[in-house]
PDB file of C-alpha atoms in Angstrom:
ATOM      1  CA  PHE A   1      42.206 -53.221   3.906  1.00  0.00           C
ATOM      2  CA  PHE A   2      41.041 -50.034   5.570  1.00  0.00           C
ATOM      3  CA  LEU A   3      38.412 -47.780   4.043  1.00  0.00           C
ATOM      4  CA  MET A   4      39.442 -44.173   4.437  1.00  0.00           C
ATOM      5  CA  ILE A   5      36.524 -41.825   4.933  1.00  0.00           C
ATOM      6  CA  ARG A   6      37.355 -38.171   4.663  1.00  0.00           C
ATOM      7  CA  ARG A   7      35.677 -36.048   7.297  1.00  0.00           C
ATOM      8  CA  PRO A   8      34.012 -32.889   5.940  1.00  0.00           C
ATOM      9  CA  PRO A   9      35.503 -29.546   6.999  1.00  0.00           C
ATOM     10  CA  ARG A  10      34.183 -28.291  10.319  1.00  0.00           C
ATOM     11  CA  SER A  11      32.506 -25.352   8.607  1.00  0.00           C
ATOM     12  CA  THR A  12      30.286 -27.673   6.574  1.00  0.00           C
ATOM     13  CA  LEU A  13      29.254 -30.015   9.351  1.00  0.00           C
ATOM     14  CA  ASP A  14      25.534 -30.040   9.977  1.00  0.00           C
ATOM     15  CA  ARG A  15      25.922 -29.945  13.714  1.00  0.00           C
ATOM     16  CA  SER A  16      22.518 -28.351  14.048  1.00  0.00           C
ATOM     17  CA  SER A  17      19.944 -28.448  11.295  1.00  0.00           C
ATOM     18  CA  ALA A  18      18.148 -25.580  13.005  1.00  0.00           C
ATOM     19  CA  ALA A  19      21.246 -23.407  12.940  1.00  0.00           C
ATOM     20  CA  SER A  20      21.859 -24.343   9.322  1.00  0.00           C
ATOM     21  CA  ASP A  21      18.332 -23.370   8.319  1.00  0.00           C
ATOM     22  CA  VAL A  22      18.565 -20.144  10.290  1.00  0.00           C
ATOM     23  CA  TYR A  23      21.724 -19.191   8.422  1.00  0.00           C
ATOM     24  CA  LYS A  24      20.244 -20.035   5.030  1.00  0.00           C
ATOM     25  CA  ARG A  25      17.130 -17.988   5.701  1.00  0.00           C
ATOM     26  CA  GLN A  26      19.134 -15.069   7.027  1.00  0.00           C
ATOM     27  CA  VAL A  27      21.093 -15.041   3.784  1.00  0.00           C
ATOM     28  CA  GLN A  28      17.872 -15.174   1.794  1.00  0.00           C
ATOM     29  CA  SER A  29      16.269 -12.406   3.840  1.00  0.00           C
ATOM     30  CA  THR A  30      19.199 -10.060   3.310  1.00  0.00           C
ATOM     31  CA  SER A  31      19.678 -10.811  -0.369  1.00  0.00           C
ATOM     32  CA  GLY A  32      16.968  -8.449  -1.578  1.00  0.00           C
ATOM     33  CA  SER A  33      13.721 -10.326  -1.082  1.00  0.00           C
ATOM     34  CA  ILE A  34      10.481  -9.495   0.648  1.00  0.00           C
ATOM     35  CA  GLU A  35       8.421 -12.326   2.020  1.00  0.00           C
ATOM     36  CA  LEU A  36       5.890 -13.145   4.686  1.00  0.00           C
ATOM     37  CA  ASP A  37       7.708 -13.277   7.981  1.00  0.00           C
ATOM     38  CA  TYR A  38       7.962 -16.622   9.776  1.00  0.00           C
ATOM     39  CA  THR A  39       8.541 -14.897  13.070  1.00  0.00           C
ATOM     40  CA  HIS A  40       5.645 -12.472  12.792  1.00  0.00           C
ATOM     41  CA  LYS A  41       2.793 -14.816  12.023  1.00  0.00           C
ATOM     42  CA  ALA A  42       0.438 -16.748  14.246  1.00  0.00           C
ATOM     43  CA  GLU A  43       1.424 -20.360  14.806  1.00  0.00           C
ATOM     44  CA  ALA A  44      -1.867 -21.551  13.324  1.00  0.00           C
ATOM     45  CA  LEU A  45      -0.957 -20.098   9.917  1.00  0.00           C
ATOM     46  CA  LYS A  46       1.110 -22.028   7.365  1.00  0.00           C
ATOM     47  CA  LEU A  47       3.479 -20.585   4.753  1.00  0.00           C
ATOM     48  CA  SER A  48       4.575 -21.929   1.391  1.00  0.00           C
ATOM     49  CA  PRO A  49       8.288 -22.635   0.802  1.00  0.00           C
ATOM     50  CA  ASP A  50       8.718 -19.266  -0.956  1.00  0.00           C
ATOM     51  CA  CYS A  51       6.981 -17.475   1.925  1.00  0.00           C
ATOM     52  CA  LEU A  52       4.535 -15.677  -0.352  1.00  0.00           C
ATOM     53  CA  GLU A  53       1.491 -17.884   0.157  1.00  0.00           C
ATOM     54  CA  CYS A  54      -0.338 -18.362   3.423  1.00  0.00           C
ATOM     55  CA  ILE A  55      -3.230 -20.512   4.619  1.00  0.00           C
ATOM     56  CA  GLY A  56      -5.270 -20.403   7.794  1.00  0.00           C
ATOM     57  CA  GLU A  57      -6.406 -23.265   9.943  1.00  0.00           C
ATOM     58  CA  LYS A  58      -8.331 -22.050  12.965  1.00  0.00           C
ATOM     59  CA  GLY A  59      -9.983 -18.784  13.942  1.00  0.00           C
ATOM     60  CA  TYR A  60      -8.747 -15.460  12.593  1.00  0.00           C
ATOM     61  CA  ARG A  61      -4.940 -15.149  12.814  1.00  0.00           C
ATOM     62  CA  SER A  62      -2.589 -12.687  11.102  1.00  0.00           C
ATOM     63  CA  VAL A  63       0.710 -12.604   9.230  1.00  0.00           C
ATOM     64  CA  LEU A  64       2.901  -9.649   8.228  1.00  0.00           C
ATOM     65  CA  ALA A  65       5.576  -9.082   5.604  1.00  0.00           C
ATOM     66  CA  SER A  66       9.277  -8.975   6.436  1.00  0.00           C
ATOM     67  CA  HIS A  67       9.840  -5.291   5.570  1.00  0.00           C
ATOM     68  CA  ALA A  68       7.823  -2.143   6.251  1.00  0.00           C
ATOM     69  CA  MET A  69       6.754   1.047   4.517  1.00  0.00           C
ATOM     70  CA  VAL A  70       7.758   4.258   6.276  1.00  0.00           C
ATOM     71  CA  GLU A  71       6.864   7.034   3.857  1.00  0.00           C
ATOM     72  CA  GLY A  72       5.828   7.321   0.239  1.00  0.00           C
ATOM     73  CA  ALA A  73       3.192   5.778  -2.047  1.00  0.00           C
ATOM     74  CA  TYR A  74       3.401   1.990  -2.269  1.00  0.00           C
ATOM     75  CA  PHE A  75       1.328  -0.728  -3.904  1.00  0.00           C
ATOM     76  CA  PHE A  76       1.035  -4.489  -3.526  1.00  0.00           C
ATOM     77  CA  GLU A  77      -1.425  -7.189  -4.550  1.00  0.00           C
ATOM     78  CA  VAL A  78      -2.949 -10.149  -2.777  1.00  0.00           C
ATOM     79  CA  GLU A  79      -4.551 -12.953  -4.754  1.00  0.00           C
ATOM     80  CA  VAL A  80      -7.348 -14.733  -2.919  1.00  0.00           C
ATOM     81  CA  LEU A  81      -6.965 -18.453  -3.617  1.00  0.00           C
ATOM     82  CA  GLU A  82      -9.404 -21.315  -3.340  1.00  0.00           C
ATOM     83  CA  PRO A  83      -9.294 -22.675   0.195  1.00  0.00           C
ATOM     84  CA  HIS A  84      -7.753 -26.118   0.465  1.00  0.00           C
ATOM     85  CA  LYS A  85     -10.299 -27.732   2.746  1.00  0.00           C
ATOM     86  CA  PRO A  86      -9.537 -31.086   4.365  1.00  0.00           C
ATOM     87  CA  ILE A  87     -11.870 -33.935   3.457  1.00  0.00           C
ATOM     88  CA  LEU A  88     -13.453 -33.861   6.904  1.00  0.00           C
ATOM     89  CA  PHE A  89     -13.791 -30.082   6.963  1.00  0.00           C
ATOM     90  CA  ASP A  90     -17.247 -28.946   8.033  1.00  0.00           C
ATOM     91  CA  SER A  91     -19.150 -27.620   5.028  1.00  0.00           C
ATOM     92  CA  PHE A  92     -21.011 -25.040   7.127  1.00  0.00           C
ATOM     93  CA  VAL A  93     -17.786 -23.331   8.214  1.00  0.00           C
ATOM     94  CA  ASN A  94     -16.697 -20.910   5.478  1.00  0.00           C
ATOM     95  CA  PRO A  95     -13.094 -19.662   5.265  1.00  0.00           C
ATOM     96  CA  HIS A  96     -12.614 -15.883   5.203  1.00  0.00           C
ATOM     97  CA  VAL A  97      -9.876 -13.360   4.445  1.00  0.00           C
ATOM     98  CA  ARG A  98      -8.974  -9.848   5.560  1.00  0.00           C
ATOM     99  CA  ILE A  99      -6.247  -7.877   3.799  1.00  0.00           C
ATOM    100  CA  GLY A 100      -4.462  -4.799   5.036  1.00  0.00           C
ATOM    101  CA  ILE A 101      -1.481  -3.270   6.786  1.00  0.00           C
ATOM    102  CA  ALA A 102      -0.305  -3.152  10.393  1.00  0.00           C
ATOM    103  CA  THR A 103       2.605  -2.062  12.546  1.00  0.00           C
ATOM    104  CA  LYS A 104       4.804  -4.457  14.513  1.00  0.00           C
ATOM    105  CA  LYS A 105       2.691  -3.704  17.603  1.00  0.00           C
ATOM    106  CA  ALA A 106      -0.363  -5.427  16.133  1.00  0.00           C
ATOM    107  CA  ASP A 107      -1.520  -8.612  17.842  1.00  0.00           C
ATOM    108  CA  ILE A 108      -1.066 -11.425  15.326  1.00  0.00           C
ATOM    109  CA  GLU A 109      -3.375 -13.736  17.276  1.00  0.00           C
ATOM    110  CA  ILE A 110      -6.335 -11.608  16.206  1.00  0.00           C
ATOM    111  CA  PRO A 111      -7.290 -10.239  12.779  1.00  0.00           C
ATOM    112  CA  ILE A 112      -5.615  -7.147  11.397  1.00  0.00           C
ATOM    113  CA  GLY A 113      -7.894  -4.198  12.133  1.00  0.00           C
ATOM    114  CA  ALA A 114      -9.100  -5.623  15.448  1.00  0.00           C
ATOM    115  CA  ASP A 115      -6.765  -3.290  17.344  1.00  0.00           C
ATOM    116  CA  LYS A 116      -5.499   0.255  16.796  1.00  0.00           C
ATOM    117  CA  TYR A 117      -2.323  -0.875  15.070  1.00  0.00           C
ATOM    118  CA  GLY A 118      -3.774  -2.075  11.780  1.00  0.00           C
ATOM    119  CA  TYR A 119      -6.303  -1.498   8.995  1.00  0.00           C
ATOM    120  CA  CYS A 120      -8.051  -4.151   6.879  1.00  0.00           C
ATOM    121  CA  TYR A 121     -10.569  -4.891   4.118  1.00  0.00           C
ATOM    122  CA  ARG A 122     -12.904  -7.856   4.727  1.00  0.00           C
ATOM    123  CA  ASP A 123     -14.042 -10.291   2.046  1.00  0.00           C
ATOM    124  CA  GLN A 124     -17.416 -11.217   3.448  1.00  0.00           C
ATOM    125  CA  ASP A 125     -19.272  -7.937   3.012  1.00  0.00           C
ATOM    126  CA  GLY A 126     -16.642  -5.527   1.668  1.00  0.00           C
ATOM    127  CA  SER A 127     -16.390  -3.667   4.966  1.00  0.00           C
ATOM    128  CA  VAL A 128     -13.199  -2.181   6.407  1.00  0.00           C
ATOM    129  CA  PHE A 129     -11.989  -2.386  10.002  1.00  0.00           C
ATOM    130  CA  PHE A 130      -9.841  -0.369  12.362  1.00  0.00           C
ATOM    131  CA  ASN A 131      -9.611  -0.790  16.137  1.00  0.00           C
ATOM    132  CA  GLY A 132     -12.356  -3.408  16.013  1.00  0.00           C
ATOM    133  CA  GLU A 133     -14.892  -1.106  14.410  1.00  0.00           C
ATOM    134  CA  GLY A 134     -16.197  -1.831  10.913  1.00  0.00           C
ATOM    135  CA  LYS A 135     -17.867   0.343   8.313  1.00  0.00           C
ATOM    136  CA  LYS A 136     -19.370  -0.235   4.889  1.00  0.00           C
ATOM    137  CA  TYR A 137     -16.876   0.347   2.133  1.00  0.00           C
ATOM    138  CA  GLY A 138     -16.642  -1.579  -1.141  1.00  0.00           C
ATOM    139  CA  SER A 139     -17.495  -4.771  -2.968  1.00  0.00           C
ATOM    140  CA  PRO A 140     -17.195  -8.167  -1.310  1.00  0.00           C
ATOM    141  CA  PHE A 141     -14.448 -10.355  -2.737  1.00  0.00           C
ATOM    142  CA  ALA A 142     -13.876 -14.077  -3.008  1.00  0.00           C
ATOM    143  CA  PRO A 143     -11.422 -16.709  -4.274  1.00  0.00           C
ATOM    144  CA  GLY A 144     -10.292 -15.796  -7.768  1.00  0.00           C
ATOM    145  CA  ASP A 145     -10.189 -12.067  -7.032  1.00  0.00           C
ATOM    146  CA  THR A 146      -7.016  -9.998  -6.813  1.00  0.00           C
ATOM    147  CA  ILE A 147      -6.968  -7.260  -4.202  1.00  0.00           C
ATOM    148  CA  GLY A 148      -4.701  -4.282  -4.763  1.00  0.00           C
ATOM    149  CA  VAL A 149      -3.592  -2.170  -1.818  1.00  0.00           C
ATOM    150  CA  PHE A 150      -2.373   1.394  -2.336  1.00  0.00           C
ATOM    151  CA  VAL A 151      -0.843   3.044   0.720  1.00  0.00           C
ATOM    152  CA  ASN A 152       0.242   6.674   0.886  1.00  0.00           C
ATOM    153  CA  LEU A 153       2.308   7.487   3.959  1.00  0.00           C
ATOM    154  CA  MET A 154       3.529  10.944   4.895  1.00  0.00           C
ATOM    155  CA  PRO A 155       6.962  11.479   6.507  1.00  0.00           C
ATOM    156  CA  LEU A 156       7.154  10.634  10.196  1.00  0.00           C
ATOM    157  CA  LYS A 157       6.897  13.558  12.569  1.00  0.00           C
ATOM    158  CA  PRO A 158       9.778  14.133  15.029  1.00  0.00           C
ATOM    159  CA  PRO A 159       7.645  13.339  18.123  1.00  0.00           C
ATOM    160  CA  ASN A 160       7.355   9.773  16.864  1.00  0.00           C
ATOM    161  CA  LEU A 161      11.076   9.369  17.476  1.00  0.00           C
ATOM    162  CA  LEU A 162      10.402   9.561  21.211  1.00  0.00           C
ATOM    163  CA  GLU A 163       9.182   6.001  21.007  1.00  0.00           C
ATOM    164  CA  LYS A 164      12.760   4.785  20.724  1.00  0.00           C
ATOM    165  CA  LYS A 165      13.557   6.327  24.114  1.00  0.00           C
ATOM    166  CA  HIS A 166      10.811   4.462  25.948  1.00  0.00           C
ATOM    167  CA  LYS A 167      10.954   0.814  26.911  1.00  0.00           C
ATOM    168  CA  ASP A 168       7.184   0.775  27.199  1.00  0.00           C
ATOM    169  CA  ALA A 169       5.752   1.695  23.795  1.00  0.00           C
ATOM    170  CA  ALA A 170       2.395   2.422  25.427  1.00  0.00           C
ATOM    171  CA  GLU A 171       3.909   5.538  26.958  1.00  0.00           C
ATOM    172  CA  VAL A 172       3.920   7.210  23.567  1.00  0.00           C
ATOM    173  CA  SER A 173       0.562   8.215  22.100  1.00  0.00           C
ATOM    174  CA  GLN A 174      -0.202   7.630  18.452  1.00  0.00           C
ATOM    175  CA  VAL A 175       0.164  10.548  16.075  1.00  0.00           C
ATOM    176  CA  VAL A 176      -2.185  11.177  13.156  1.00  0.00           C
ATOM    177  CA  SER A 177      -0.463  11.397   9.782  1.00  0.00           C
ATOM    178  CA  ASN A 178      -2.352  14.122   7.936  1.00  0.00           C
ATOM    179  CA  GLY A 179      -2.613  13.401   4.231  1.00  0.00           C
ATOM    180  CA  SER A 180      -2.024   9.670   4.512  1.00  0.00           C
ATOM    181  CA  TYR A 181      -4.600   7.206   3.165  1.00  0.00           C
ATOM    182  CA  ILE A 182      -5.312   3.626   2.112  1.00  0.00           C
ATOM    183  CA  GLU A 183      -7.141   2.654  -1.078  1.00  0.00           C
ATOM    184  CA  TYR A 184      -8.192  -0.845  -2.142  1.00  0.00           C
ATOM    185  CA  TYR A 185      -8.787  -2.312  -5.590  1.00  0.00           C
ATOM    186  CA  VAL A 186     -10.733  -5.398  -6.633  1.00  0.00           C
ATOM    187  CA  ASN A 187      -9.446  -6.804  -9.919  1.00  0.00           C
ATOM    188  CA  GLY A 188      -8.120  -3.382 -10.864  1.00  0.00           C
ATOM    189  CA  LYS A 189     -11.250  -1.419  -9.951  1.00  0.00           C
ATOM    190  CA  SER A 190     -10.808   1.188  -7.227  1.00  0.00           C
ATOM    191  CA  GLN A 191     -13.151   0.903  -4.254  1.00  0.00           C
ATOM    192  CA  GLY A 192     -12.359   4.455  -3.161  1.00  0.00           C
ATOM    193  CA  ILE A 193     -10.423   5.719  -0.169  1.00  0.00           C
ATOM    194  CA  ALA A 194     -10.907   3.333   2.750  1.00  0.00           C
ATOM    195  CA  PHE A 195      -9.028   5.251   5.448  1.00  0.00           C
ATOM    196  CA  ARG A 196      -7.765   8.827   5.618  1.00  0.00           C
ATOM    197  CA  ASP A 197      -5.273  10.401   8.009  1.00  0.00           C
ATOM    198  CA  ILE A 198      -4.213   7.107   9.533  1.00  0.00           C
ATOM    199  CA  TYR A 199      -1.856   6.921  12.469  1.00  0.00           C
ATOM    200  CA  GLU A 200       1.737   7.310  11.413  1.00  0.00           C
ATOM    201  CA  GLY A 201       4.126   4.422  11.776  1.00  0.00           C
ATOM    202  CA  GLU A 202       6.099   1.759   9.974  1.00  0.00           C
ATOM    203  CA  TYR A 203       3.489  -0.402   8.259  1.00  0.00           C
ATOM    204  CA  PHE A 204       3.830  -3.971   7.026  1.00  0.00           C
ATOM    205  CA  ALA A 205       1.648  -5.567   4.368  1.00  0.00           C
ATOM    206  CA  GLY A 206      -0.405  -8.349   5.899  1.00  0.00           C
ATOM    207  CA  ALA A 207      -3.468 -10.557   5.946  1.00  0.00           C
ATOM    208  CA  ALA A 208      -5.726 -12.269   8.455  1.00  0.00           C
ATOM    209  CA  LEU A 209      -7.130 -15.701   7.616  1.00  0.00           C
ATOM    210  CA  TYR A 210     -10.079 -17.581   9.068  1.00  0.00           C
ATOM    211  CA  MET A 211     -10.126 -21.378   8.964  1.00  0.00           C
ATOM    212  CA  HIS A 212      -8.656 -22.399   5.593  1.00  0.00           C
ATOM    213  CA  GLY A 213      -8.675 -19.005   3.933  1.00  0.00           C
ATOM    214  CA  ARG A 214      -5.749 -18.847   1.529  1.00  0.00           C
ATOM    215  CA  VAL A 215      -3.875 -15.956  -0.126  1.00  0.00           C
ATOM    216  CA  ARG A 216      -0.760 -15.242  -2.162  1.00  0.00           C
ATOM    217  CA  PHE A 217       1.141 -11.946  -2.013  1.00  0.00           C
ATOM    218  CA  ASN A 218       2.727 -10.094  -4.913  1.00  0.00           C
ATOM    219  CA  PHE A 219       5.149  -7.362  -3.832  1.00  0.00           C
ATOM    220  CA  GLY A 220       6.069  -6.411  -7.393  1.00  0.00           C
ATOM    221  CA  PRO A 221       7.607  -5.055  -9.475  1.00  0.00           C
ATOM    222  CA  LYS A 222       5.042  -6.446 -11.945  1.00  0.00           C
ATOM    223  CA  PHE A 223       1.368  -6.603 -11.035  1.00  0.00           C
ATOM    224  CA  LYS A 224      -1.722  -8.215 -12.486  1.00  0.00           C
ATOM    225  CA  PHE A 225      -3.696  -4.971 -12.138  1.00  0.00           C
ATOM    226  CA  GLU A 226      -1.838  -1.707 -11.685  1.00  0.00           C
ATOM    227  CA  PRO A 227      -3.677   1.236 -10.068  1.00  0.00           C
ATOM    228  CA  GLU A 228      -4.468   3.304 -13.158  1.00  0.00           C
ATOM    229  CA  ASN A 229      -5.690   6.317 -11.170  1.00  0.00           C
ATOM    230  CA  ARG A 230      -2.441   6.407  -9.175  1.00  0.00           C
ATOM    231  CA  PRO A 231       0.379   6.766 -11.714  1.00  0.00           C
ATOM    232  CA  GLN A 232       2.907   7.810  -9.068  1.00  0.00           C
ATOM    233  CA  PHE A 233       3.513   4.767  -6.922  1.00  0.00           C
ATOM    234  CA  LYS A 234       6.299   2.398  -5.976  1.00  0.00           C
ATOM    235  CA  PRO A 235       6.016  -1.379  -5.986  1.00  0.00           C
ATOM    236  CA  TYR A 236       6.156  -2.620  -2.399  1.00  0.00           C
ATOM    237  CA  ILE A 237       9.441  -4.385  -3.122  1.00  0.00           C
ATOM    238  CA  GLU A 238      11.117  -0.986  -3.402  1.00  0.00           C
ATOM    239  CA  VAL A 239      10.961  -0.549   0.363  1.00  0.00           C
ATOM    240  CA  LEU A 240      14.226  -2.510   0.240  1.00  0.00           C
ATOM    241  CA  SER A 241      15.941   0.595  -1.125  1.00  0.00           C
ATOM    242  CA  GLN A 242      14.506   2.870   1.549  1.00  0.00           C
ATOM    243  CA  LYS A 243      15.466   3.301   5.172  1.00  0.00           C
ATOM    244  CA  THR A 244      12.658   1.086   6.370  1.00  0.00           C
ATOM    245  CA  TYR A 245      12.191  -1.151   9.338  1.00  0.00           C
ATOM    246  CA  LYS A 246      12.898  -4.857   9.014  1.00  0.00           C
ATOM    247  CA  MET A 247      11.541  -7.368  11.499  1.00  0.00           C
ATOM    248  CA  LYS A 248      14.124  -7.491  14.279  1.00  0.00           C
ATOM    249  CA  TYR A 249      13.421 -11.016  15.415  1.00  0.00           C
ATOM    250  CA  PRO A 250      15.532 -14.154  14.953  1.00  0.00           C
ATOM    251  CA  ILE A 251      14.519 -16.029  11.826  1.00  0.00           C
ATOM    252  CA  ALA A 252      12.760 -19.224  12.853  1.00  0.00           C
ATOM    253  CA  LYS A 253      13.474 -22.591  11.309  1.00  0.00           C
ATOM    254  CA  PRO A 254      10.790 -23.679   8.821  1.00  0.00           C
ATOM    255  CA  ASN A 255       9.046 -26.756  10.152  1.00  0.00           C
ATOM    256  CA  LEU A 256       5.967 -28.814   9.519  1.00  0.00           C
ATOM    257  CA  GLN A 257       3.814 -26.259  11.268  1.00  0.00           C
ATOM    258  CA  SER A 258       5.153 -23.515   8.976  1.00  0.00           C
ATOM    259  CA  CYS A 259       4.455 -25.328   5.713  1.00  0.00           C
ATOM    260  CA  LEU A 260       1.272 -25.673   3.737  1.00  0.00           C
ATOM    261  CA  LEU A 261      -0.324 -28.479   5.719  1.00  0.00           C
ATOM    262  CA  TYR A 262      -4.039 -29.080   5.596  1.00  0.00           C
ATOM    263  CA  THR A 263      -5.496 -30.602   8.714  1.00  0.00           C
ATOM    264  CA  SER A 264      -8.999 -30.691  10.084  1.00  0.00           C
ATOM    265  CA  PRO A 265      -9.684 -28.002  12.718  1.00  0.00           C
ATOM    266  CA  ARG A 266     -10.959 -29.077  16.092  1.00  0.00           C
ATOM    267  CA  PRO A 267     -14.553 -28.021  16.898  1.00  0.00           C
ATOM    268  CA  ARG A 268     -13.410 -25.870  19.816  1.00  0.00           C
ATOM    269  CA  ASP A 269     -11.294 -23.763  17.454  1.00  0.00           C
ATOM    270  CA  ARG A 270     -14.246 -22.470  15.455  1.00  0.00           C
ATOM    271  CA  GLY A 271     -14.812 -18.746  15.820  1.00  0.00           C
TER     272      GLY A 271
END
């Protein structure tokens, strides 16, 4: 006898697993979620399946969220997790974390705060960085701590719209946003204002990880430690209801290099 095998409809054929994954992630990204962006992270960084946890592997590299803040007072948290060191990981190389915000122009192959397109708070000594320059700020933090980030952004000035008319973004100078500021919290305790009158722009939550530094983002609406001295704020997830910028890059297929893999770094990658 003949065994009849029914062919699946053309629309369900997995002709390309990459295309299938792209479609699934596009649906997820437009269904009301905020996550760390696969396409705006350094290749050396790995993401968890839910795209909220990230781990480093080599020297400092950065990752940004999928949606940006444009104006208003927003808050998000980042939990610093225990690094998952490989068995052969050198004990004298300590993982590190920097937490902050950056625009889409920031170089993700360097830490946030190393250029003029981002601001960060460093774990090692509690200093903050912008454009590669650090200054003393607050308490150091370590695995087990939860870092809160409060960002107050003023409305964009009309001159900033000129950027859309230039192919070369460098042609447009940065504009100071008077009244804007960034404030960090360590386990609910304010460390004070870290930056005032920052450059205006569309800012994404982000982190920079060194070696096997590991973090998990919480975009709200519920937080472990809410900023008590800032009663008027919006959870970061509410940027979905605003006219904010979303990463305009094709969603990449998750692969082994984008998952939480723990491999031993090569000596030449230390830095």
